[in-house]
Amino acid sequence: AFELETDPLKKAKYKLKFAQAAKSRGQLSKARSLAREALKYNPSFGKAYLLIGRLYQSSVNQCGNSEFEKRMVYAAALRMAQRAYSVDPSISSVANTYVANYRANLPSKKVIFTEGKKVGDSYTIKCWIGETVRVMSSGK
């Protein structure tokens, strides 16, 4: 059905369904790839960005050894939720909830200092995520 479909918005929805199925099988990297493919068909598909953020969030404990490393995963998830909010007004209230949740889980100023980092530094997340983000604080 996917190959026969000509409407890019419907193709994006199919790809997101495939991504959600991969997530439920524990194939997080595959799920992210499929969600990114959905975004190629519909760059304003906020649900795909939210799914990528949830994939990142689900890997917090596997993607770092220290509290700082684990909490920095939320910076990547936050970036995806912010992107969803900015590109898809139809899900802005849901995306806003994710933004607030992820922001609250960023590392504290004390954790950032203890790690020898500064807010604004560049940081690459370990494990399958491999994203480079800016060090941000929860404000605490």
Short mmCIF file of N, CA and C in Angstrom, two decimals:
data_model
loop_
_atom_site.label_atom_id
_atom_site.label_comp_id
_atom_site.label_asym_id
_atom_site.label_seq_id
_atom_site.Cartn_x
_atom_site.Cartn_y
_atom_site.Cartn_z
N ALA A 1 0.82 -1.20 0.00
CA ALA A 1 0.00 0.00 0.00
C ALA A 1 0.87 1.26 0.00
N PHE A 2 1.98 1.20 0.74
CA PHE A 2 2.85 2.38 0.80
C PHE A 2 3.38 2.74 -0.58
N GLU A 3 3.84 1.74 -1.33
CA GLU A 3 4.43 1.99 -2.65
C GLU A 3 3.41 2.54 -3.64
N LEU A 4 2.16 2.18 -3.48
CA LEU A 4 1.12 2.64 -4.40
C LEU A 4 0.61 4.04 -4.05
N GLU A 5 0.84 4.45 -2.83
CA GLU A 5 0.36 5.75 -2.37
C GLU A 5 1.11 6.89 -3.06
N THR A 6 0.36 7.90 -3.49
CA THR A 6 0.99 9.05 -4.15
C THR A 6 0.94 10.31 -3.29
N ASP A 7 0.05 10.36 -2.33
CA ASP A 7 -0.09 11.53 -1.45
C ASP A 7 1.04 11.52 -0.41
N PRO A 8 1.92 12.54 -0.43
CA PRO A 8 3.04 12.55 0.51
C PRO A 8 2.61 12.59 1.98
N LEU A 9 1.47 13.22 2.28
CA LEU A 9 1.01 13.27 3.66
C LEU A 9 0.61 11.88 4.16
N LYS A 10 -0.02 11.10 3.27
CA LYS A 10 -0.38 9.73 3.64
C LYS A 10 0.86 8.86 3.76
N LYS A 11 1.83 9.09 2.87
CA LYS A 11 3.10 8.34 2.96
C LYS A 11 3.77 8.62 4.29
N ALA A 12 3.73 9.88 4.72
CA ALA A 12 4.33 10.24 6.01
C ALA A 12 3.64 9.50 7.15
N LYS A 13 2.32 9.41 7.09
CA LYS A 13 1.58 8.69 8.14
C LYS A 13 1.94 7.21 8.16
N TYR A 14 2.09 6.61 6.98
CA TYR A 14 2.52 5.20 6.91
C TYR A 14 3.89 5.03 7.56
N LYS A 15 4.82 5.91 7.19
CA LYS A 15 6.18 5.81 7.73
C LYS A 15 6.16 5.95 9.25
N LEU A 16 5.31 6.84 9.78
CA LEU A 16 5.23 7.00 11.23
C LEU A 16 4.67 5.74 11.88
N LYS A 17 3.70 5.10 11.24
CA LYS A 17 3.18 3.83 11.77
C LYS A 17 4.27 2.77 11.79
N PHE A 18 5.07 2.72 10.73
CA PHE A 18 6.20 1.78 10.69
C PHE A 18 7.19 2.09 11.81
N ALA A 19 7.42 3.38 12.05
CA ALA A 19 8.34 3.81 13.11
C ALA A 19 7.82 3.39 14.48
N GLN A 20 6.52 3.56 14.70
CA GLN A 20 5.94 3.18 15.99
C GLN A 20 6.02 1.67 16.20
N ALA A 21 5.86 0.91 15.12
CA ALA A 21 5.98 -0.55 15.22
C ALA A 21 7.41 -0.94 15.56
N ALA A 22 8.38 -0.28 14.94
CA ALA A 22 9.79 -0.56 15.25
C ALA A 22 10.09 -0.21 16.70
N LYS A 23 9.54 0.88 17.21
CA LYS A 23 9.73 1.28 18.60
C LYS A 23 9.19 0.20 19.53
N SER A 24 8.01 -0.32 19.22
CA SER A 24 7.42 -1.33 20.09
C SER A 24 8.21 -2.64 20.07
N ARG A 25 9.02 -2.84 19.01
CA ARG A 25 9.90 -4.02 18.95
C ARG A 25 11.26 -3.73 19.58
N GLY A 26 11.44 -2.51 20.08
CA GLY A 26 12.71 -2.15 20.71
C GLY A 26 13.79 -1.73 19.72
N GLN A 27 13.41 -1.50 18.46
CA GLN A 27 14.36 -1.09 17.42
C GLN A 27 14.38 0.44 17.35
N LEU A 28 15.05 1.05 18.31
CA LEU A 28 14.99 2.50 18.46
C LEU A 28 15.65 3.24 17.31
N SER A 29 16.81 2.80 16.88
CA SER A 29 17.49 3.46 15.77
C SER A 29 16.68 3.34 14.48
N LYS A 30 16.12 2.17 14.25
CA LYS A 30 15.28 1.95 13.06
C LYS A 30 14.03 2.84 13.14
N ALA A 31 13.45 2.95 14.33
CA ALA A 31 12.27 3.79 14.50
C ALA A 31 12.60 5.24 14.19
N ARG A 32 13.77 5.71 14.65
CA ARG A 32 14.16 7.09 14.35
C ARG A 32 14.35 7.29 12.85
N SER A 33 14.97 6.33 12.18
CA SER A 33 15.16 6.43 10.73
C SER A 33 13.83 6.53 10.00
N LEU A 34 12.88 5.70 10.41
CA LEU A 34 11.56 5.72 9.78
C LEU A 34 10.83 7.03 10.06
N ALA A 35 10.97 7.56 11.28
CA ALA A 35 10.34 8.84 11.60
C ALA A 35 10.97 9.96 10.76
N ARG A 36 12.27 9.88 10.56
CA ARG A 36 12.93 10.89 9.70
C ARG A 36 12.47 10.77 8.26
N GLU A 37 12.22 9.54 7.81
CA GLU A 37 11.67 9.36 6.46
C GLU A 37 10.28 9.99 6.37
N ALA A 38 9.48 9.83 7.42
CA ALA A 38 8.15 10.45 7.45
C ALA A 38 8.29 11.97 7.30
N LEU A 39 9.31 12.54 7.93
CA LEU A 39 9.52 13.98 7.85
C LEU A 39 9.96 14.43 6.46
N LYS A 40 10.56 13.54 5.70
CA LYS A 40 10.91 13.89 4.31
C LYS A 40 9.65 14.07 3.49
N TYR A 41 8.63 13.26 3.78
CA TYR A 41 7.36 13.38 3.05
C TYR A 41 6.52 14.55 3.57
N ASN A 42 6.66 14.86 4.85
CA ASN A 42 5.89 15.95 5.46
C ASN A 42 6.75 16.62 6.54
N PRO A 43 7.51 17.64 6.17
CA PRO A 43 8.39 18.31 7.13
C PRO A 43 7.66 18.97 8.30
N SER A 44 6.36 19.14 8.19
CA SER A 44 5.57 19.75 9.27
C SER A 44 4.84 18.72 10.12
N PHE A 45 5.31 17.49 10.10
CA PHE A 45 4.67 16.39 10.81
C PHE A 45 5.20 16.33 12.24
N GLY A 46 4.61 17.14 13.10
CA GLY A 46 5.07 17.24 14.48
C GLY A 46 5.08 15.93 15.23
N LYS A 47 4.14 15.04 14.92
CA LYS A 47 4.09 13.75 15.62
C LYS A 47 5.37 12.94 15.41
N ALA A 48 6.00 13.09 14.26
CA ALA A 48 7.25 12.36 14.00
C ALA A 48 8.36 12.91 14.89
N TYR A 49 8.41 14.23 15.06
CA TYR A 49 9.40 14.82 15.95
C TYR A 49 9.16 14.37 17.40
N LEU A 50 7.90 14.33 17.81
CA LEU A 50 7.59 13.90 19.17
C LEU A 50 7.99 12.44 19.39
N LEU A 51 7.79 11.61 18.36
CA LEU A 51 8.20 10.21 18.49
C LEU A 51 9.71 10.12 18.67
N ILE A 52 10.46 10.87 17.91
CA ILE A 52 11.93 10.84 18.05
C ILE A 52 12.30 11.29 19.47
N GLY A 53 11.65 12.32 19.97
CA GLY A 53 11.91 12.77 21.34
C GLY A 53 11.61 11.68 22.36
N ARG A 54 10.52 10.96 22.17
CA ARG A 54 10.17 9.86 23.10
C ARG A 54 11.18 8.72 22.99
N LEU A 55 11.68 8.47 21.78
CA LEU A 55 12.72 7.44 21.61
C LEU A 55 13.95 7.82 22.43
N TYR A 56 14.34 9.08 22.34
CA TYR A 56 15.49 9.56 23.11
C TYR A 56 15.23 9.42 24.61
N GLN A 57 14.07 9.89 25.04
CA GLN A 57 13.72 9.84 26.46
C GLN A 57 13.77 8.39 26.98
N SER A 58 13.34 7.46 26.17
CA SER A 58 13.31 6.06 26.61
C SER A 58 14.71 5.47 26.78
N SER A 59 15.72 6.18 26.28
CA SER A 59 17.10 5.68 26.34
C SER A 59 17.97 6.39 27.37
N VAL A 60 17.35 7.21 28.20
CA VAL A 60 18.13 8.01 29.16
C VAL A 60 19.10 7.14 29.96
N ASN A 61 18.63 6.05 30.51
CA ASN A 61 19.49 5.24 31.38
C ASN A 61 20.51 4.40 30.63
N GLN A 62 20.35 4.23 29.33
CA GLN A 62 21.30 3.46 28.53
C GLN A 62 22.33 4.35 27.85
N CYS A 63 22.16 5.65 27.91
CA CYS A 63 23.00 6.55 27.13
C CYS A 63 23.91 7.42 27.98
N GLY A 64 24.43 6.86 29.03
CA GLY A 64 25.37 7.61 29.84
C GLY A 64 25.64 6.91 31.16
N ASN A 65 26.77 7.26 31.74
CA ASN A 65 27.13 6.69 33.03
C ASN A 65 26.85 7.65 34.18
N SER A 66 27.14 8.92 33.97
CA SER A 66 26.93 9.91 35.03
C SER A 66 25.54 10.53 34.92
N GLU A 67 25.15 11.22 35.98
CA GLU A 67 23.86 11.92 35.96
C GLU A 67 23.85 12.95 34.84
N PHE A 68 24.98 13.65 34.66
CA PHE A 68 25.07 14.64 33.59
C PHE A 68 24.81 14.01 32.23
N GLU A 69 25.52 12.91 31.92
CA GLU A 69 25.37 12.27 30.61
C GLU A 69 23.93 11.81 30.38
N LYS A 70 23.32 11.24 31.40
CA LYS A 70 21.95 10.77 31.25
C LYS A 70 20.98 11.93 31.05
N ARG A 71 21.16 12.98 31.83
CA ARG A 71 20.24 14.12 31.73
C ARG A 71 20.42 14.90 30.44
N MET A 72 21.60 14.83 29.83
CA MET A 72 21.80 15.52 28.55
C MET A 72 20.98 14.89 27.43
N VAL A 73 20.55 13.65 27.59
CA VAL A 73 19.67 13.03 26.61
C VAL A 73 18.38 13.85 26.49
N TYR A 74 17.97 14.44 27.61
CA TYR A 74 16.77 15.27 27.58
C TYR A 74 16.95 16.51 26.71
N ALA A 75 18.19 16.98 26.53
CA ALA A 75 18.43 18.13 25.66
C ALA A 75 18.09 17.77 24.21
N ALA A 76 18.44 16.55 23.80
CA ALA A 76 18.09 16.11 22.44
C ALA A 76 16.58 15.91 22.31
N ALA A 77 15.96 15.34 23.34
CA ALA A 77 14.51 15.15 23.32
C ALA A 77 13.80 16.50 23.30
N LEU A 78 14.33 17.46 24.08
CA LEU A 78 13.76 18.80 24.12
C LEU A 78 13.81 19.45 22.74
N ARG A 79 14.93 19.30 22.07
CA ARG A 79 15.06 19.89 20.73
C ARG A 79 13.99 19.34 19.78
N MET A 80 13.71 18.04 19.87
CA MET A 80 12.68 17.44 19.01
C MET A 80 11.28 17.97 19.37
N ALA A 81 11.00 18.10 20.66
CA ALA A 81 9.69 18.61 21.09
C ALA A 81 9.52 20.07 20.66
N GLN A 82 10.59 20.85 20.76
CA GLN A 82 10.52 22.24 20.32
C GLN A 82 10.29 22.33 18.81
N ARG A 83 10.94 21.44 18.07
CA ARG A 83 10.74 21.42 16.62
C ARG A 83 9.29 21.06 16.30
N ALA A 84 8.75 20.07 17.00
CA ALA A 84 7.34 19.67 16.79
C ALA A 84 6.43 20.86 17.04
N TYR A 85 6.68 21.57 18.13
CA TYR A 85 5.88 22.73 18.49
C TYR A 85 5.93 23.80 17.40
N SER A 86 7.13 24.02 16.87
CA SER A 86 7.29 25.12 15.90
C SER A 86 6.76 24.79 14.51
N VAL A 87 6.73 23.52 14.11
CA VAL A 87 6.30 23.19 12.75
C VAL A 87 4.85 22.74 12.63
N ASP A 88 4.23 22.35 13.74
CA ASP A 88 2.90 21.75 13.67
C ASP A 88 1.95 22.36 14.72
N PRO A 89 1.26 23.44 14.37
CA PRO A 89 0.35 24.09 15.33
C PRO A 89 -0.75 23.17 15.85
N SER A 90 -1.11 22.14 15.10
CA SER A 90 -2.20 21.26 15.51
C SER A 90 -1.86 20.45 16.76
N ILE A 91 -0.58 20.34 17.09
CA ILE A 91 -0.20 19.57 18.28
C ILE A 91 0.55 20.43 19.30
N SER A 92 0.39 21.76 19.20
CA SER A 92 1.18 22.65 20.05
C SER A 92 0.97 22.41 21.54
N SER A 93 -0.25 22.11 21.98
CA SER A 93 -0.45 21.91 23.42
C SER A 93 0.22 20.62 23.89
N VAL A 94 0.15 19.57 23.10
CA VAL A 94 0.83 18.32 23.44
C VAL A 94 2.34 18.53 23.43
N ALA A 95 2.83 19.18 22.39
CA ALA A 95 4.27 19.43 22.28
C ALA A 95 4.75 20.29 23.45
N ASN A 96 3.95 21.24 23.86
CA ASN A 96 4.31 22.10 24.99
C ASN A 96 4.49 21.29 26.27
N THR A 97 3.66 20.28 26.46
CA THR A 97 3.77 19.41 27.62
C THR A 97 5.10 18.67 27.60
N TYR A 98 5.47 18.14 26.43
CA TYR A 98 6.76 17.46 26.29
C TYR A 98 7.92 18.42 26.53
N VAL A 99 7.82 19.64 25.99
CA VAL A 99 8.87 20.64 26.17
C VAL A 99 9.08 20.89 27.67
N ALA A 100 8.00 21.10 28.40
CA ALA A 100 8.11 21.38 29.84
C ALA A 100 8.72 20.19 30.59
N ASN A 101 8.30 18.98 30.24
CA ASN A 101 8.81 17.78 30.89
C ASN A 101 10.30 17.60 30.64
N TYR A 102 10.70 17.71 29.38
CA TYR A 102 12.11 17.53 29.04
C TYR A 102 12.97 18.62 29.67
N ARG A 103 12.48 19.86 29.65
CA ARG A 103 13.24 20.98 30.21
C ARG A 103 13.46 20.76 31.71
N ALA A 104 12.44 20.26 32.41
CA ALA A 104 12.54 20.02 33.85
C ALA A 104 13.56 18.93 34.18
N ASN A 105 13.86 18.07 33.23
CA ASN A 105 14.79 16.96 33.47
C ASN A 105 16.21 17.22 32.98
N LEU A 106 16.47 18.42 32.47
CA LEU A 106 17.83 18.77 32.08
C LEU A 106 18.72 18.78 33.33
N PRO A 107 20.02 18.71 33.16
CA PRO A 107 20.90 18.71 34.34
C PRO A 107 20.82 20.04 35.09
N SER A 108 20.97 19.97 36.41
CA SER A 108 20.99 21.19 37.23
C SER A 108 22.31 21.91 37.01
N LYS A 109 22.36 23.16 37.45
CA LYS A 109 23.60 23.94 37.33
C LYS A 109 24.72 23.25 38.10
N LYS A 110 24.39 22.68 39.26
CA LYS A 110 25.39 21.99 40.08
C LYS A 110 25.96 20.78 39.34
N VAL A 111 25.09 19.99 38.70
CA VAL A 111 25.53 18.81 37.96
C VAL A 111 26.41 19.22 36.78
N ILE A 112 26.04 20.29 36.11
CA ILE A 112 26.84 20.79 34.98
C ILE A 112 28.21 21.22 35.47
N PHE A 113 28.25 21.96 36.57
CA PHE A 113 29.51 22.44 37.13
C PHE A 113 30.38 21.26 37.58
N THR A 114 29.78 20.30 38.27
CA THR A 114 30.51 19.13 38.76
C THR A 114 31.13 18.34 37.61
N GLU A 115 30.46 18.34 36.47
CA GLU A 115 30.96 17.62 35.29
C GLU A 115 32.07 18.41 34.59
N GLY A 116 32.28 19.65 35.01
CA GLY A 116 33.32 20.47 34.40
C GLY A 116 32.88 21.10 33.08
N LYS A 117 31.58 21.24 32.91
CA LYS A 117 31.02 21.83 31.69
C LYS A 117 30.42 23.19 32.01
N LYS A 118 30.07 23.91 30.96
CA LYS A 118 29.40 25.20 31.10
C LYS A 118 28.16 25.20 30.20
N VAL A 119 27.14 25.93 30.62
CA VAL A 119 25.95 26.10 29.78
C VAL A 119 26.41 26.71 28.46
N GLY A 120 25.96 26.13 27.37
CA GLY A 120 26.33 26.59 26.03
C GLY A 120 27.41 25.75 25.38
N ASP A 121 28.12 24.94 26.19
CA ASP A 121 29.12 24.03 25.61
C ASP A 121 28.45 23.05 24.67
N SER A 122 29.21 22.55 23.73
CA SER A 122 28.73 21.51 22.83
C SER A 122 28.96 20.16 23.50
N TYR A 123 28.01 19.25 23.36
CA TYR A 123 28.12 17.92 23.97
C TYR A 123 27.51 16.88 23.03
N THR A 124 28.23 15.80 22.79
CA THR A 124 27.72 14.71 21.95
C THR A 124 27.23 13.58 22.84
N ILE A 125 25.99 13.20 22.65
CA ILE A 125 25.37 12.14 23.45
C ILE A 125 25.91 10.79 22.99
N LYS A 126 26.24 9.97 23.97
CA LYS A 126 26.76 8.64 23.67
C LYS A 126 25.63 7.72 23.21
N CYS A 127 25.97 6.54 22.82
CA CYS A 127 25.06 5.45 22.41
C CYS A 127 24.44 5.70 21.04
N TRP A 128 23.37 5.04 20.75
CA TRP A 128 22.76 5.07 19.42
C TRP A 128 22.28 6.46 19.03
N ILE A 129 22.05 7.33 19.99
CA ILE A 129 21.53 8.66 19.67
C ILE A 129 22.56 9.47 18.90
N GLY A 130 23.76 9.61 19.43
CA GLY A 130 24.86 10.25 18.72
C GLY A 130 24.64 11.70 18.32
N GLU A 131 23.68 12.38 18.91
CA GLU A 131 23.37 13.78 18.57
C GLU A 131 24.29 14.72 19.34
N THR A 132 24.65 15.81 18.72
CA THR A 132 25.40 16.86 19.41
C THR A 132 24.42 17.97 19.78
N VAL A 133 24.43 18.32 21.05
CA VAL A 133 23.52 19.34 21.57
C VAL A 133 24.31 20.35 22.39
N ARG A 134 23.67 21.43 22.74
CA ARG A 134 24.25 22.44 23.63
C ARG A 134 23.90 22.08 25.07
N VAL A 135 24.83 22.27 25.96
CA VAL A 135 24.58 22.04 27.38
C VAL A 135 23.57 23.09 27.84
N MET A 136 22.49 22.60 28.45
CA MET A 136 21.43 23.46 28.99
C MET A 136 21.14 23.04 30.41
N SER A 137 20.63 23.96 31.18
CA SER A 137 20.32 23.69 32.58
C SER A 137 18.82 23.70 32.80
N SER A 138 18.39 22.92 33.79
CA SER A 138 16.98 22.93 34.17
C SER A 138 16.63 24.22 34.90
N GLY A 139 17.67 25.01 35.23
CA GLY A 139 17.45 26.25 35.94
C GLY A 139 17.60 26.10 37.44
N LYS A 140 17.71 24.87 37.89
CA LYS A 140 17.84 24.61 39.34
C LYS A 140 19.28 24.72 39.79
#
